[in-house]
Coordinates of C-alpha atoms in Angstrom, one line a residue:
Chain A
X1 CA 92.4 -20.1 -39.9
X2 CA 94.8 -17.3 -38.6
X3 CA 96.6 -15.1 -41.0
X4 CA 99.2 -12.5 -39.9
X5 CA 100.0 -10.1 -42.6
X6 CA 103.1 -7.8 -42.2
X7 CA 102.2 -7.0 -38.6
X8 CA 104.4 -4.2 -37.2
X9 CA 104.4 -2.1 -34.0
X10 CA 106.7 0.5 -32.6
X11 CA 106.8 2.2 -29.2
X12 CA 108.5 5.6 -29.0
X13 CA 110.7 4.8 -32.0
X14 CA 111.6 1.3 -30.8
X15 CA 110.4 -1.3 -33.3
X16 CA 108.9 -4.1 -31.1
X17 CA 107.5 -6.1 -34.0
X18 CA 108.6 -5.7 -37.7
X19 CA 106.8 -7.1 -40.7
X20 CA 105.7 -10.3 -39.1
X21 CA 103.7 -12.6 -41.4
X22 CA 102.6 -16.3 -41.1
X23 CA 99.6 -18.5 -41.4
X24 CA 98.3 -21.0 -38.9
X25 CA 95.9 -23.9 -39.8
X26 CA 93.4 -25.9 -37.7
X27 CA 95.2 -28.6 -35.7
X28 CA 98.5 -26.7 -35.5
X29 CA 100.0 -25.8 -32.2
X30 CA 102.6 -23.1 -32.7
X31 CA 105.4 -22.5 -30.2
X32 CA 106.1 -18.8 -30.4
X33 CA 109.7 -18.5 -29.1
X34 CA 111.9 -15.6 -28.3
X35 CA 113.9 -14.0 -25.5
X36 CA 112.3 -11.7 -23.1
X37 CA 111.4 -8.5 -25.0
X38 CA 111.7 -10.2 -28.4
X39 CA 108.1 -9.0 -29.3
X40 CA 106.1 -12.2 -28.5
X41 CA 103.6 -10.5 -26.1
X42 CA 103.3 -7.5 -28.4
X43 CA 102.4 -9.8 -31.3
X44 CA 99.9 -11.7 -29.1
X45 CA 98.3 -8.4 -27.9
X46 CA 97.9 -7.2 -31.5
X47 CA 96.3 -10.4 -32.7
X48 CA 94.0 -10.3 -29.6
X49 CA 92.9 -6.8 -30.5
X50 CA 94.3 -5.3 -27.3
X51 CA 96.9 -3.3 -29.2
X52 CA 96.5 -1.7 -32.6
X53 CA 99.2 -2.5 -35.1
X54 CA 101.0 0.4 -36.8
X55 CA 101.0 -1.5 -40.1
X56 CA 99.6 -4.8 -41.2
X57 CA 96.7 -6.9 -40.1
X58 CA 95.7 -10.2 -38.5
X59 CA 92.7 -12.1 -39.9
X60 CA 90.8 -14.8 -38.0
X61 CA 88.7 -16.9 -40.4
X62 CA 88.8 -13.9 -42.7
X63 CA 87.7 -11.4 -40.0
X64 CA 90.2 -8.5 -39.7
X65 CA 91.3 -7.5 -36.2
X66 CA 91.8 -4.0 -37.6
X67 CA 88.6 -3.3 -39.5
X68 CA 86.3 -5.8 -37.9
X69 CA 87.7 -6.1 -34.4
X70 CA 84.7 -7.3 -32.4
X71 CA 83.9 -10.1 -34.9
X72 CA 87.5 -11.2 -34.9
X73 CA 87.6 -11.1 -31.1
X74 CA 84.6 -13.5 -31.0
X75 CA 86.8 -16.1 -32.7
X76 CA 89.8 -15.7 -30.4
X77 CA 90.4 -17.0 -26.9
X78 CA 93.2 -15.1 -25.2
X79 CA 95.2 -15.8 -22.1
X80 CA 97.3 -12.7 -21.3
X81 CA 100.7 -13.0 -19.8
X82 CA 100.4 -13.7 -16.0
X83 CA 96.7 -14.6 -16.5
X84 CA 95.3 -11.4 -14.9
X85 CA 92.0 -12.0 -13.2
X86 CA 89.5 -10.1 -11.1
X87 CA 90.6 -11.1 -7.6
X88 CA 87.4 -10.1 -5.9
X89 CA 85.4 -12.6 -8.0
X90 CA 85.1 -16.3 -7.7
X91 CA 86.0 -18.5 -10.7
X92 CA 82.2 -19.1 -11.2
X93 CA 81.3 -15.4 -11.2
X94 CA 84.3 -14.6 -13.4
X95 CA 83.3 -17.2 -16.0
X96 CA 79.7 -16.0 -15.9
X97 CA 80.9 -12.4 -16.5
X98 CA 82.9 -13.6 -19.6
X99 CA 79.9 -15.5 -20.9
X100 CA 77.7 -12.4 -20.5
X101 CA 80.4 -10.3 -22.3
X102 CA 80.3 -12.9 -25.2
X103 CA 76.5 -12.4 -25.3
X104 CA 75.6 -15.9 -24.3
X105 CA 72.0 -16.5 -23.1
X106 CA 71.4 -18.2 -19.8
X107 CA 71.3 -21.8 -21.1
X108 CA 74.3 -21.4 -23.3
X109 CA 76.1 -19.8 -20.4
X110 CA 75.4 -22.7 -18.0
X111 CA 76.5 -25.2 -20.6
X112 CA 79.7 -23.4 -21.4
X113 CA 80.6 -22.7 -17.8
X114 CA 80.0 -26.3 -16.8
X115 CA 82.1 -27.5 -19.7
X116 CA 85.2 -25.4 -19.0
X117 CA 85.0 -26.0 -15.3
X118 CA 85.3 -29.7 -16.1
X119 CA 88.0 -29.2 -18.9
X120 CA 90.2 -27.0 -16.7
X121 CA 89.5 -29.2 -13.6
X122 CA 88.6 -26.3 -11.3
X123 CA 85.4 -27.7 -9.9
X124 CA 86.8 -27.8 -6.4
X125 CA 87.5 -24.1 -6.3
X126 CA 84.6 -22.5 -8.2
X127 CA 83.2 -20.8 -5.1
X128 CA 86.5 -19.5 -3.7
X129 CA 87.6 -15.9 -4.2
X130 CA 90.2 -15.9 -6.9
X131 CA 92.5 -13.9 -4.6
X132 CA 92.8 -17.0 -2.4
X133 CA 93.7 -19.5 -5.2
X134 CA 97.2 -20.9 -5.9
X135 CA 99.0 -19.7 -9.0
X136 CA 98.3 -23.0 -10.8
X137 CA 94.5 -22.7 -10.2
X138 CA 94.5 -19.0 -11.2
X139 CA 96.2 -20.0 -14.5
X140 CA 93.7 -22.7 -15.1
X141 CA 90.8 -20.3 -14.4
X142 CA 92.4 -17.9 -16.9
X143 CA 92.6 -20.8 -19.4
X144 CA 89.0 -21.7 -18.7
X145 CA 88.0 -18.1 -19.5
X146 CA 89.9 -18.2 -22.8
X147 CA 88.2 -21.4 -24.0
X148 CA 84.7 -20.5 -22.6
X149 CA 83.2 -19.5 -26.0
X150 CA 85.0 -22.5 -27.7
X151 CA 87.0 -20.2 -30.1
X152 CA 88.7 -21.7 -33.2
X153 CA 91.9 -19.7 -32.4
X154 CA 93.7 -19.7 -29.0
X155 CA 96.4 -17.3 -28.0
X156 CA 98.2 -18.4 -24.8
X157 CA 100.9 -16.1 -23.5
X158 CA 103.3 -17.9 -21.2
X159 CA 100.5 -20.4 -20.1
X160 CA 102.8 -22.4 -17.8
X161 CA 105.2 -19.7 -16.6
X162 CA 105.8 -20.0 -12.8
X163 CA 103.9 -23.2 -12.4
X164 CA 105.2 -26.3 -10.7
X165 CA 105.8 -29.5 -12.7
X166 CA 102.5 -31.0 -11.8
X167 CA 100.6 -27.9 -12.7
X168 CA 102.5 -27.6 -15.9
X169 CA 101.5 -31.1 -16.8
X170 CA 97.9 -30.4 -16.2
X171 CA 97.9 -27.3 -18.4
X172 CA 99.8 -29.2 -21.2
X173 CA 97.2 -32.0 -21.0
X174 CA 94.4 -29.5 -21.4
X175 CA 96.1 -27.9 -24.4
X176 CA 96.7 -31.3 -26.0
X177 CA 93.0 -32.2 -25.6
X178 CA 92.0 -29.0 -27.5
X179 CA 94.7 -29.1 -30.1
X180 CA 93.0 -31.2 -32.8
X181 CA 90.2 -28.8 -33.6
X182 CA 91.9 -25.4 -33.0
X183 CA 94.8 -23.3 -34.1
X184 CA 96.8 -22.5 -31.0
X185 CA 99.7 -20.1 -30.5
X186 CA 101.7 -20.6 -27.3
X187 CA 104.1 -17.9 -26.5
X188 CA 107.0 -19.1 -24.3
X189 CA 110.7 -18.8 -23.5
X190 CA 110.7 -22.2 -21.9
X191 CA 112.3 -24.4 -24.6
X192 CA 111.5 -27.8 -23.0
X193 CA 107.8 -27.2 -23.4
X194 CA 108.1 -27.0 -27.2
X195 CA 108.4 -30.7 -28.1
X196 CA 105.8 -31.5 -25.5
X197 CA 103.1 -29.2 -26.8
X198 CA 103.9 -27.8 -30.3
X199 CA 103.8 -29.1 -33.8
X200 CA 105.5 -26.0 -35.2
X201 CA 107.9 -23.4 -34.0
X202 CA 108.5 -19.7 -34.9
X203 CA 111.4 -18.0 -33.4
X204 CA 111.4 -14.2 -33.3
X205 CA 114.2 -11.8 -32.2
X206 CA 113.9 -8.0 -32.0
X207 CA 110.4 -8.4 -33.5
X208 CA 111.6 -10.2 -36.6
X209 CA 110.9 -13.8 -37.5
X210 CA 114.2 -15.7 -37.6
X211 CA 112.9 -19.3 -38.0
X212 CA 109.7 -21.2 -38.9
X213 CA 110.2 -25.0 -38.6
X214 CA 108.9 -28.1 -36.9
X215 CA 110.4 -28.7 -33.4
X216 CA 112.3 -31.7 -34.7
X217 CA 113.8 -29.8 -37.7
X218 CA 114.8 -26.9 -35.4
X219 CA 116.4 -29.3 -32.9
X220 CA 118.2 -31.1 -35.7
X221 CA 119.7 -27.9 -37.0
X222 CA 122.3 -27.8 -34.2
X223 CA 124.3 -30.5 -32.5
X224 CA 123.1 -29.5 -29.0
X225 CA 119.4 -29.9 -29.8
X226 CA 116.7 -27.3 -29.4
X227 CA 118.4 -25.1 -26.9
X228 CA 121.6 -24.8 -29.0
X229 CA 119.6 -24.2 -32.1
X230 CA 117.7 -21.4 -30.4
X231 CA 120.8 -19.7 -29.1
X232 CA 122.5 -20.0 -32.5
X233 CA 119.5 -18.5 -34.3
X234 CA 119.3 -15.6 -32.0
X235 CA 123.0 -15.0 -32.1
X236 CA 123.1 -15.1 -35.9
X237 CA 120.2 -12.7 -36.0
X238 CA 122.2 -10.3 -33.9
X239 CA 125.3 -10.8 -36.1
X240 CA 127.5 -12.2 -33.3
X241 CA 128.5 -15.3 -31.4
X242 CA 126.7 -16.8 -28.4
Chain B
X1 CA 73.0 -2.5 -36.9
X2 CA 70.6 -4.2 -34.5
X3 CA 73.2 -6.9 -33.7
X4 CA 75.8 -4.2 -33.0
X5 CA 73.3 -2.4 -30.6
X6 CA 72.5 -5.6 -28.8
X7 CA 76.2 -6.4 -28.5
X8 CA 76.8 -3.0 -26.9
X9 CA 73.9 -3.5 -24.6
X10 CA 75.2 -7.0 -23.6
X11 CA 78.6 -5.3 -22.8
X12 CA 77.0 -2.6 -20.7
X13 CA 75.0 -5.2 -18.7
X14 CA 78.0 -7.5 -18.2
X15 CA 80.3 -4.7 -17.1
X16 CA 77.7 -3.1 -14.9
X17 CA 77.1 -6.4 -13.1
X18 CA 80.8 -7.1 -12.6
X19 CA 81.6 -3.6 -11.4
X20 CA 78.6 -3.5 -9.0
X21 CA 79.6 -6.8 -7.5
X22 CA 83.1 -5.5 -7.1
X23 CA 81.9 -2.5 -5.1
X24 CA 80.0 -4.8 -2.7
X25 CA 82.6 -7.7 -2.7
X26 CA 84.8 -5.4 -0.5
X27 CA 83.8 -2.9 2.1
X28 CA 84.2 0.0 -0.5
X29 CA 80.5 0.6 -1.1
X30 CA 79.4 0.1 2.5
X31 CA 82.1 2.5 3.8
X32 CA 81.4 5.0 1.1
X33 CA 77.6 5.0 1.8
X34 CA 78.1 5.2 5.6
X35 CA 80.6 8.1 5.5
X36 CA 78.5 10.0 2.9
X37 CA 75.4 9.7 5.0
X38 CA 77.3 10.7 8.2
X39 CA 79.0 13.7 6.6
X40 CA 75.8 14.9 4.8
X41 CA 73.9 14.5 8.1
X42 CA 76.4 16.5 10.1
X43 CA 76.6 19.3 7.5
X44 CA 72.8 19.6 7.2
X45 CA 72.2 19.3 10.9
X46 CA 75.1 21.4 12.3
X47 CA 76.2 23.8 9.6
X48 CA 72.8 24.5 8.1
X49 CA 70.9 24.4 11.4
X50 CA 68.3 22.3 9.6
X51 CA 65.7 22.3 12.5
X52 CA 66.1 26.0 13.3
X53 CA 65.1 27.2 9.8
X54 CA 61.4 26.6 10.7
X55 CA 60.7 25.6 7.1
X56 CA 59.5 22.2 5.9
X57 CA 61.8 22.0 3.0
X58 CA 65.1 20.3 2.2
X59 CA 67.0 23.3 0.9
X60 CA 69.7 23.2 3.6
X61 CA 70.1 19.5 2.8
X62 CA 70.5 19.8 -1.0
X63 CA 72.8 22.9 -0.5
X64 CA 75.7 20.6 0.4
X65 CA 75.3 18.1 -2.4
X66 CA 77.6 19.7 -4.9
X67 CA 80.3 20.2 -2.3
X68 CA 80.1 16.7 -1.0
X69 CA 79.8 15.1 -4.4
X70 CA 83.0 17.0 -5.4
X71 CA 84.8 14.8 -2.9
X72 CA 82.8 11.6 -2.7
X73 CA 82.1 10.9 -6.4
X74 CA 85.8 10.9 -7.4
X75 CA 86.4 8.6 -4.5
X76 CA 83.7 6.2 -5.9
X77 CA 85.1 6.4 -9.4
X78 CA 88.8 6.4 -8.8
X79 CA 89.2 2.6 -9.0
X80 CA 87.1 2.1 -12.2
X81 CA 90.0 2.2 -14.7
X82 CA 93.1 2.7 -12.5
X83 CA 92.7 -0.6 -10.8
X84 CA 92.2 -2.4 -14.1
X85 CA 95.4 -0.9 -15.5
X86 CA 97.3 -1.7 -12.3
X87 CA 96.2 -5.3 -12.1
X88 CA 96.5 -6.0 -15.8
X89 CA 92.9 -6.9 -16.2
X90 CA 92.4 -4.1 -18.7
X91 CA 94.2 -6.4 -21.2
X92 CA 91.6 -9.1 -20.6
X93 CA 88.8 -6.5 -20.8
X94 CA 90.0 -5.1 -24.1
X95 CA 90.3 -8.5 -25.6
X96 CA 86.6 -9.2 -25.1
X97 CA 84.2 -8.7 -28.1
X98 CA 82.4 -5.8 -26.4
X99 CA 82.4 -2.2 -27.6
X100 CA 84.6 0.2 -25.6
X101 CA 81.7 2.8 -25.2
X102 CA 79.7 -0.1 -23.7
X103 CA 82.4 -0.8 -21.2
X104 CA 82.8 2.9 -20.3
X105 CA 79.0 3.3 -19.8
X106 CA 78.7 0.0 -17.8
X107 CA 81.4 1.1 -15.4
X108 CA 79.9 4.5 -14.9
X109 CA 76.4 3.0 -14.4
X110 CA 77.8 0.8 -11.7
X111 CA 79.3 3.7 -9.8
X112 CA 76.1 5.7 -10.4
X113 CA 74.0 2.9 -8.9
X114 CA 76.0 3.0 -5.7
X115 CA 75.6 6.8 -5.6
X116 CA 71.8 6.4 -6.2
X117 CA 71.6 3.9 -3.3
X118 CA 73.5 6.4 -1.1
X119 CA 71.0 9.1 -2.1
X120 CA 68.0 6.8 -1.6
X121 CA 69.2 6.1 1.9
X122 CA 68.8 9.8 2.8
X123 CA 65.0 9.1 2.8
X124 CA 64.7 9.8 6.6
X125 CA 65.4 13.5 5.8
X126 CA 62.4 13.5 3.4
X127 CA 60.2 11.8 6.0
X128 CA 61.4 14.3 8.7
X129 CA 60.3 17.4 6.7
X130 CA 56.9 15.8 6.1
X131 CA 56.6 15.3 9.9
X132 CA 57.7 18.9 10.5
X133 CA 55.0 20.4 8.3
X134 CA 53.4 20.3 4.9
X135 CA 56.2 19.8 2.4
X136 CA 56.3 20.3 -1.4
X137 CA 57.1 16.6 -2.2
X138 CA 57.1 17.2 -6.0
X139 CA 59.8 19.9 -5.5
X140 CA 61.8 17.6 -3.3
X141 CA 61.5 14.7 -5.8
X142 CA 62.8 17.1 -8.5
X143 CA 65.7 18.1 -6.4
X144 CA 66.6 14.5 -5.8
X145 CA 66.4 13.8 -9.5
X146 CA 68.7 16.6 -10.4
X147 CA 71.1 15.7 -7.6
X148 CA 71.3 12.2 -9.0
X149 CA 72.0 13.6 -12.5
X150 CA 74.7 15.9 -11.1
X151 CA 76.2 12.9 -9.2
X152 CA 76.5 11.2 -12.6
X153 CA 78.4 14.2 -14.0
X154 CA 80.8 14.2 -11.1
X155 CA 81.3 10.5 -11.5
X156 CA 82.0 11.1 -15.2
X157 CA 84.9 13.4 -14.2
X158 CA 86.2 10.8 -11.8
X159 CA 86.0 8.0 -14.3
X160 CA 87.7 10.0 -17.0
X161 CA 90.6 10.9 -14.6
X162 CA 90.8 7.2 -13.6
X163 CA 91.4 6.2 -17.2
X164 CA 94.5 8.4 -17.3
X165 CA 96.5 6.7 -14.6
X166 CA 97.2 3.3 -13.0
X167 CA 97.1 4.8 -9.5
X168 CA 93.7 5.1 -7.7
X169 CA 95.1 7.7 -5.4
X170 CA 96.3 9.9 -8.3
X171 CA 92.9 9.4 -10.0
X172 CA 91.2 10.6 -6.8
X173 CA 93.3 13.7 -6.4
X174 CA 93.1 14.8 -10.0
X175 CA 89.3 14.0 -9.9
X176 CA 88.8 16.2 -6.9
X177 CA 90.9 19.0 -8.3
X178 CA 88.8 19.1 -11.6
X179 CA 85.6 18.6 -9.6
X180 CA 86.6 21.5 -7.3
X181 CA 87.2 23.8 -10.3
X182 CA 83.8 22.9 -11.8
X183 CA 82.1 23.5 -8.4
X184 CA 83.9 26.6 -7.2
X185 CA 83.5 28.4 -10.6
X186 CA 80.0 29.2 -9.5
X187 CA 80.8 30.1 -5.9
X188 CA 80.0 33.8 -5.2
X189 CA 83.4 34.3 -3.7
X190 CA 85.1 33.2 -6.9
X191 CA 82.6 34.9 -9.3
X192 CA 83.0 38.1 -7.3
X193 CA 86.8 38.0 -7.5
X194 CA 86.7 37.2 -11.2
X195 CA 84.2 40.0 -11.8
X196 CA 86.2 42.6 -9.9
X197 CA 89.4 41.6 -11.8
X198 CA 88.0 41.0 -15.4
X199 CA 84.6 42.6 -15.3
X200 CA 81.1 41.2 -14.5
X201 CA 80.8 39.5 -17.9
X202 CA 83.8 37.2 -17.2
X203 CA 82.4 36.3 -13.7
X204 CA 79.0 35.4 -15.3
X205 CA 80.7 33.4 -18.1
X206 CA 82.8 31.3 -15.7
X207 CA 79.8 30.7 -13.5
X208 CA 78.0 29.2 -16.5
X209 CA 80.4 26.3 -16.4
X210 CA 79.8 25.6 -12.7
X211 CA 77.8 22.6 -11.3
X212 CA 76.9 24.9 -8.5
X213 CA 75.2 27.4 -10.8
X214 CA 73.2 24.8 -12.6
X215 CA 72.1 23.0 -9.4
X216 CA 71.0 26.2 -7.7
X217 CA 67.5 26.3 -9.1
X218 CA 67.1 22.5 -8.7
X219 CA 68.0 22.9 -5.0
X220 CA 64.8 25.0 -4.7
X221 CA 62.8 22.3 -6.4
X222 CA 62.6 24.0 -9.8
X223 CA 63.5 21.8 -12.8
X224 CA 65.3 23.9 -15.4
X225 CA 65.8 22.4 -18.8
X226 CA 69.1 24.3 -19.2
X227 CA 70.5 22.8 -16.1
X228 CA 69.4 19.3 -17.1
X229 CA 71.0 19.7 -20.6
X230 CA 74.2 21.1 -19.0
X231 CA 74.7 18.0 -16.8
X232 CA 73.6 15.5 -19.5
X233 CA 75.9 17.3 -22.0
X234 CA 78.8 17.3 -19.5
X235 CA 78.3 13.6 -18.7
X236 CA 78.3 12.8 -22.4
X237 CA 81.5 14.7 -22.9
X238 CA 83.2 12.9 -19.9
X239 CA 82.1 9.5 -21.4
X240 CA 83.6 10.4 -24.8
X241 CA 86.8 11.6 -23.2
X242 CA 86.9 8.4 -21.1
X243 CA 86.5 6.3 -24.2
X244 CA 89.2 8.3 -26.1
X245 CA 91.6 7.9 -23.1
X246 CA 91.2 4.1 -23.1
X247 CA 91.3 3.9 -26.9
X248 CA 94.5 5.8 -26.8
X249 CA 96.0 2.9 -24.8
X250 CA 95.2 0.6 -27.7
X251 CA 97.6 2.6 -29.8
X252 CA 100.4 1.5 -27.4
X253 CA 100.9 4.7 -25.5
X254 CA 101.3 3.9 -21.8

């Protein structure tokens, strides 16, 4: 469903992502782990078509994000880090704007907007300006926008960052409901989320992949569980101790 | 090909609607229109002595348009891209399956719509000259038309400058500076100084790049194809530059 092929990106000589390749199938939820600055968001931006890779490509159902960007973007739902939204809009007008941008006609737009309002459980705030919403509701509005066109591939950059435990649970439940018929990448540095949401884990450090395992296998690779395994992997990749 | 065109059109419409609602969701558009009408009224009434000219034409009113647009249009366009970059919503926008030229055009059209509304609300001046005497309404309509086209060109400058920065204030300042250069290049004071320094050919050449020069005939109600092509060409150039500036961000340069 999603195929990353030798994706690389540098900024002013600094290599943010180097030669990153993997495939993701329908039904897989990939936890994309790494420290801050490891290259997670840069990778997500390249796959979403926001940043151009220097080398390599990402293909969504065969559509290249480099040579056929708009077609590939139709197949992707993207929640950027921090879920930036237009604060002067209401969730309803925001979702309608996204539906228009996806070229939906009036009937399809109403159906899609009603569906995601129910899925993201934001019905109580659809008429409120986004600027007045809590962080949790804003994140859910962003998530509703990402799934509005029912994309086969979802890219969620830190979807639960900064949320309280109840809000985190709501977002996780939403992701779990969608997981069976989509390929989902969740970028996070919160390790405890991985067993709860992901069926596979990729760890990157300094833009390079250092592990590609199931959460159970990764946790079993160190005596201290997932956290210890993650620290060991990152330390080994840097050639030093923790 | 047709699908691609329809996709671009959808993008233009979606972005135009969003941007227009953003202008009216806050006091921005209302304040802009009110101040524009007030300043234009004061300049026409006080500085041009509109009612003392004894002529039923809007020449003194249109005279001020380039000078006021030079300030007001960058103010209207300053938030178009700078706010998106600052708030991080440009990332969301660039992830949508809409063409970048479509986004650029949609944004400009929204600002242009507000400018058109501001111009339309100057209709009492038009009614006034008709009350004062027999007015050449065709000439006035042509002047309005060219004024609107010129406003689009000034907005193009402001929008392109906005795409270069994440600060609305900086976008406004750079927009005004560029707009001032494009206006003052046709000012007799500037052309005279350039002519005396570098020869009359240089003064005339510089004046050809000025909005003031190309609006001069339109101000008298004469539609000159050369002027129309100049503004349309300049606006197209601004749209292309705006698209390139945003596209440049995709390459990862901040």
